[in-house]
Tab-separated table of C-alpha atoms in Angstrom:
chain	number	residue	atom	x	y	z
A	1	ASP	CA	-1.893	19.506	5.722
A	2	GLN	CA	-4.888	17.283	5.094
A	3	GLN	CA	-4.127	15.473	1.820
A	4	VAL	CA	-7.321	13.405	1.914
A	5	LYS	CA	-10.513	15.176	2.900
A	6	GLN	CA	-13.986	13.977	3.687
A	7	ASN	CA	-15.939	17.170	4.085
A	8	SER	CA	-19.159	15.640	5.354
A	9	PRO	CA	-18.816	14.416	8.942
A	10	SER	CA	-22.185	12.690	8.748
A	11	LEU	CA	-24.826	11.450	6.323
A	12	SER	CA	-28.318	10.102	6.950
A	13	VAL	CA	-30.116	7.957	4.358
A	14	GLN	CA	-33.335	5.980	4.242
A	15	GLU	CA	-33.116	2.196	3.937
A	16	GLY	CA	-33.256	1.075	0.311
A	17	ARG	CA	-32.035	4.395	-1.079
A	18	ILE	CA	-28.584	5.236	-2.398
A	19	SER	CA	-25.799	6.426	-0.077
A	20	ILE	CA	-23.107	8.578	-1.670
A	21	LEU	CA	-19.969	9.288	0.321
A	22	ASN	CA	-17.470	11.763	-1.050
A	23	CYS	CA	-13.731	12.209	-0.736
A	24	ASP	CA	-11.340	14.808	-2.159
A	25	TYR	CA	-7.569	14.637	-2.338
A	26	THR	CA	-4.870	17.161	-3.066
A	27	ASN	CA	-1.853	15.061	-4.018
A	28	SER	CA	-1.754	14.017	-7.678
A	29	MET	CA	0.919	11.404	-6.851
A	30	PHE	CA	-1.613	9.078	-5.243
A	31	ASP	CA	-1.908	5.844	-7.230
A	32	TYR	CA	-4.449	3.818	-5.316
A	33	PHE	CA	-7.566	4.608	-3.333
A	34	LEU	CA	-9.509	2.559	-0.817
A	35	TRP	CA	-12.638	2.719	1.287
A	36	TYR	CA	-12.840	1.240	4.766
A	37	LYS	CA	-15.821	0.873	7.062
A	38	LYS	CA	-15.467	1.092	10.838
A	39	TYR	CA	-17.840	0.078	13.588
A	40	PRO	CA	-17.278	1.328	17.151
A	41	ALA	CA	-14.713	-0.690	19.119
A	42	GLU	CA	-13.539	-2.485	15.962
A	43	GLY	CA	-10.744	-1.957	13.470
A	44	PRO	CA	-11.387	-0.604	9.959
A	45	THR	CA	-12.736	-3.195	7.530
A	46	PHE	CA	-11.699	-3.062	3.869
A	47	LEU	CA	-14.598	-2.452	1.471
A	48	ILE	CA	-13.397	-1.656	-2.008
A	49	SER	CA	-10.441	-0.135	-3.835
A	50	ILE	CA	-9.610	1.491	-7.154
A	51	SER	CA	-6.416	2.069	-9.078
A	52	SER	CA	-5.691	5.512	-10.482
A	53	ILE	CA	-5.790	4.065	-14.004
A	54	LYS	CA	-9.480	3.218	-13.647
A	55	ASP	CA	-12.519	5.417	-13.149
A	56	LYS	CA	-14.924	2.875	-11.695
A	57	ASN	CA	-14.850	-0.315	-9.673
A	58	GLU	CA	-17.867	-2.299	-8.562
A	59	ASP	CA	-18.343	-4.990	-5.929
A	60	GLY	CA	-21.903	-6.011	-5.185
A	61	ARG	CA	-23.757	-3.090	-3.644
A	62	PHE	CA	-20.605	-0.970	-3.512
A	63	THR	CA	-19.232	1.114	-6.387
A	64	VAL	CA	-16.315	3.500	-6.232
A	65	PHE	CA	-15.924	6.266	-8.806
A	66	LEU	CA	-12.680	8.147	-9.397
A	67	ASN	CA	-12.440	11.510	-11.153
A	68	LYS	CA	-8.727	12.233	-11.427
A	69	SER	CA	-9.096	15.634	-13.034
A	70	ALA	CA	-11.233	16.790	-10.120
A	71	LYS	CA	-9.167	14.808	-7.565
A	72	HIS	CA	-12.401	13.374	-6.261
A	73	LEU	CA	-13.712	9.937	-5.476
A	74	SER	CA	-17.037	8.708	-4.240
A	75	LEU	CA	-18.494	5.537	-2.797
A	76	HIS	CA	-22.019	4.556	-3.791
A	77	ILE	CA	-23.959	2.030	-1.744
A	78	VAL	CA	-27.111	0.725	-3.399
A	79	PRO	CA	-29.439	-0.232	-1.826
A	80	SER	CA	-28.475	1.039	1.620
A	81	GLN	CA	-29.188	-1.231	4.581
A	82	PRO	CA	-29.343	-0.474	8.323
A	83	GLY	CA	-26.259	-2.697	8.799
A	84	ASP	CA	-24.297	-0.245	6.639
A	85	SER	CA	-24.489	2.307	9.455
A	86	ALA	CA	-20.844	2.943	10.388
A	87	VAL	CA	-18.007	5.416	9.873
A	88	TYR	CA	-16.557	5.282	6.354
A	89	PHE	CA	-12.952	6.237	5.712
A	90	CYS	CA	-11.434	7.113	2.380
A	91	ALA	CA	-7.693	6.347	2.079
A	92	ALA	CA	-4.970	6.837	-0.528
A	93	LYS	CA	-1.581	5.297	-1.281
A	94	TYR	CA	1.509	6.238	-3.255
A	95	ASN	CA	3.083	3.738	-5.608
A	96	GLN	CA	6.390	3.536	-3.737
A	97	GLY	CA	5.092	3.093	-0.244
A	98	GLY	CA	2.536	1.045	1.585
A	99	LYS	CA	1.278	3.622	4.017
A	100	LEU	CA	-2.339	4.663	3.867
A	101	ILE	CA	-3.316	8.302	4.214
A	102	PHE	CA	-6.814	8.544	5.628
A	103	GLY	CA	-9.568	11.094	5.486
A	104	GLN	CA	-11.342	12.115	8.678
A	105	GLY	CA	-14.297	9.811	8.051
A	106	THR	CA	-18.016	10.187	7.381
A	107	GLU	CA	-20.556	8.673	9.745
A	108	LEU	CA	-23.347	7.032	7.749
A	109	SER	CA	-26.696	6.379	9.379
A	110	VAL	CA	-29.195	4.247	7.447
A	111	LYS	CA	-32.681	4.549	8.905
A	112	PRO	CA	-35.247	1.738	8.545
B	1	ASP	CA	-12.631	-11.190	11.929
B	2	SER	CA	-9.713	-9.900	9.842
B	3	GLY	CA	-7.246	-12.488	11.150
B	4	VAL	CA	-5.032	-9.787	12.662
B	5	THR	CA	-4.798	-10.022	16.433
B	6	GLN	CA	-3.745	-7.327	18.866
B	7	THR	CA	-3.097	-7.485	22.577
B	8	PRO	CA	-3.992	-6.080	24.978
B	9	LYS	CA	-7.405	-4.709	24.049
B	10	HIS	CA	-7.243	-1.997	26.700
B	11	LEU	CA	-4.317	-0.491	28.557
B	12	ILE	CA	-4.452	2.096	31.329
B	13	THR	CA	-1.206	3.521	32.598
B	14	ALA	CA	0.328	6.648	34.092
B	15	THR	CA	2.396	9.427	32.571
B	16	GLY	CA	6.077	8.620	32.291
B	17	GLN	CA	5.501	4.884	31.993
B	18	ARG	CA	6.407	2.517	29.166
B	19	VAL	CA	4.090	0.043	27.445
B	20	THR	CA	4.325	-2.586	24.718
B	21	LEU	CA	1.577	-3.304	22.227
B	22	ARG	CA	1.625	-6.583	20.369
B	23	CYS	CA	0.349	-7.546	16.928
B	24	SER	CA	0.130	-10.866	15.098
B	25	PRO	CA	-0.476	-10.515	11.358
B	26	ARG	CA	-2.728	-12.690	9.229
B	27	SER	CA	-1.241	-16.003	8.264
B	28	GLY	CA	0.986	-15.501	5.224
B	29	ASP	CA	1.231	-11.719	5.516
B	30	LEU	CA	4.769	-10.334	5.589
B	31	SER	CA	4.010	-6.623	5.991
B	32	VAL	CA	2.902	-5.038	9.249
B	33	TYR	CA	1.772	-1.451	9.739
B	34	TRP	CA	1.018	0.580	12.859
B	35	TYR	CA	-1.516	3.417	12.938
B	36	GLN	CA	-2.644	5.772	15.677
B	37	GLN	CA	-6.189	7.096	15.883
B	38	SER	CA	-6.717	10.073	18.131
B	39	LEU	CA	-9.764	12.317	18.353
B	40	ASP	CA	-8.105	15.349	16.802
B	41	GLN	CA	-5.740	13.698	14.303
B	42	GLY	CA	-7.773	10.858	12.841
B	43	LEU	CA	-5.984	7.731	11.612
B	44	GLN	CA	-2.253	8.433	11.234
B	45	PHE	CA	0.389	6.090	9.862
B	46	LEU	CA	3.258	5.430	12.264
B	47	ILE	CA	5.563	2.781	10.821
B	48	GLN	CA	5.745	-0.176	8.411
B	49	TYR	CA	7.770	-3.379	8.494
B	50	TYR	CA	8.221	-5.913	5.761
B	51	ASN	CA	9.677	-9.331	6.543
B	52	GLY	CA	11.517	-8.042	9.590
B	53	GLU	CA	12.885	-4.866	8.064
B	54	GLU	CA	11.659	-1.325	8.603
B	55	ARG	CA	10.255	-0.085	5.306
B	56	ALA	CA	8.590	3.262	5.929
B	57	LYS	CA	8.199	5.715	8.748
B	58	GLY	CA	5.454	8.232	9.311
B	59	ASN	CA	4.878	10.731	12.083
B	60	ILE	CA	6.246	8.457	14.776
B	61	LEU	CA	7.640	10.133	17.864
B	62	GLU	CA	11.198	9.371	18.988
B	63	ARG	CA	9.719	8.022	22.236
B	64	PHE	CA	8.029	5.313	20.166
B	65	SER	CA	9.780	2.360	18.584
B	66	ALA	CA	8.716	-0.838	16.881
B	67	GLN	CA	10.116	-4.073	15.577
B	68	GLN	CA	9.029	-7.119	13.639
B	69	PHE	CA	10.293	-10.463	14.851
B	70	PRO	CA	11.336	-13.549	12.841
B	71	ASP	CA	7.894	-15.112	13.419
B	72	LEU	CA	6.499	-11.899	11.848
B	73	HIS	CA	4.672	-10.629	14.903
B	74	SER	CA	5.326	-7.013	15.723
B	75	GLU	CA	5.569	-4.919	18.864
B	76	LEU	CA	5.112	-1.188	19.297
B	77	ASN	CA	6.908	0.256	22.311
B	78	LEU	CA	5.744	3.566	23.730
B	79	SER	CA	7.891	5.178	26.426
B	80	SER	CA	7.844	8.306	28.618
B	81	LEU	CA	4.119	8.361	28.048
B	82	GLU	CA	2.254	11.652	27.990
B	83	LEU	CA	-1.450	12.408	28.295
B	84	GLY	CA	-1.563	13.151	24.560
B	85	ASP	CA	-0.502	9.594	23.736
B	86	SER	CA	-3.945	8.375	24.750
B	87	ALA	CA	-5.400	6.952	21.551
B	88	LEU	CA	-6.411	3.834	19.689
B	89	TYR	CA	-3.465	2.006	18.173
B	90	PHE	CA	-4.187	-0.224	15.200
B	91	CYS	CA	-2.026	-2.801	13.568
B	92	ALA	CA	-2.637	-3.846	9.968
B	93	SER	CA	-1.057	-6.495	7.800
B	94	SER	CA	-0.806	-7.251	4.102
B	95	VAL	CA	0.765	-9.933	1.958
B	96	GLY	CA	3.451	-7.551	0.787
B	97	PRO	CA	4.210	-3.875	0.320
B	98	SER	CA	2.858	-3.653	-3.228
B	99	LEU	CA	0.347	-1.034	-4.284
B	100	ALA	CA	-2.565	-3.444	-4.660
B	101	ASP	CA	-1.903	-5.396	-1.455
B	102	THR	CA	-4.859	-4.759	0.820
B	103	GLN	CA	-4.192	-3.877	4.436
B	104	TYR	CA	-6.331	-5.736	6.962
B	105	PHE	CA	-6.715	-4.153	10.368
B	106	GLY	CA	-6.769	-5.647	13.818
B	107	PRO	CA	-9.309	-4.644	16.489
B	108	GLY	CA	-6.930	-2.130	18.068
B	109	THR	CA	-5.501	-1.399	21.493
B	110	ARG	CA	-7.059	1.461	23.427
B	111	LEU	CA	-4.356	3.226	25.441
B	112	THR	CA	-5.354	5.569	28.242
B	113	VAL	CA	-2.623	7.602	29.920
B	114	LEU	CA	-3.646	9.127	33.249
């Protein structure tokens, strides 16, 4: 049972344009959501997070939007840079526990 | 560099064998987590420790065990290895187990079972 889903395995964007990565979840008990970026042969790197009581969080070029009624979140990267090319994972947490439940990842390719 | 270290980086072993993966958390972090990333299952939570005590368990096989030592480093022991145990094993650490405590991941150990 995939509780966190990233339906797009890959995304290609031109440098300077906006990248939008999407994530859907099924469990309404999730209280916290995070995005991680992963390069090959490295561990996931934390990007940005959002609490379930908010609908938007911004950090530099990265903005995460949360739509609780639709059980959907998205990561916007503006402007996209070639160095952003990586696999992006969406993850969710419950209030009581620390474990992260990950989506399958979306591979972003930013072309110069 | 996240500050989380894992050794070894690569491990090649045979079926039926036992291996130990080691993790040192970031300075000041009390919580340690282990995750497995395989091709078909993605990143899956295995187990969490907080200040030496087991706090949460995920889909961890009975052949696998872990512990967190007084100096806060952690070890993941995998025994009676099978071909399907080949995967990347990541350790992560956070200050505590609270909701907003960010988990920082190590570079991983790639385990290959032949």
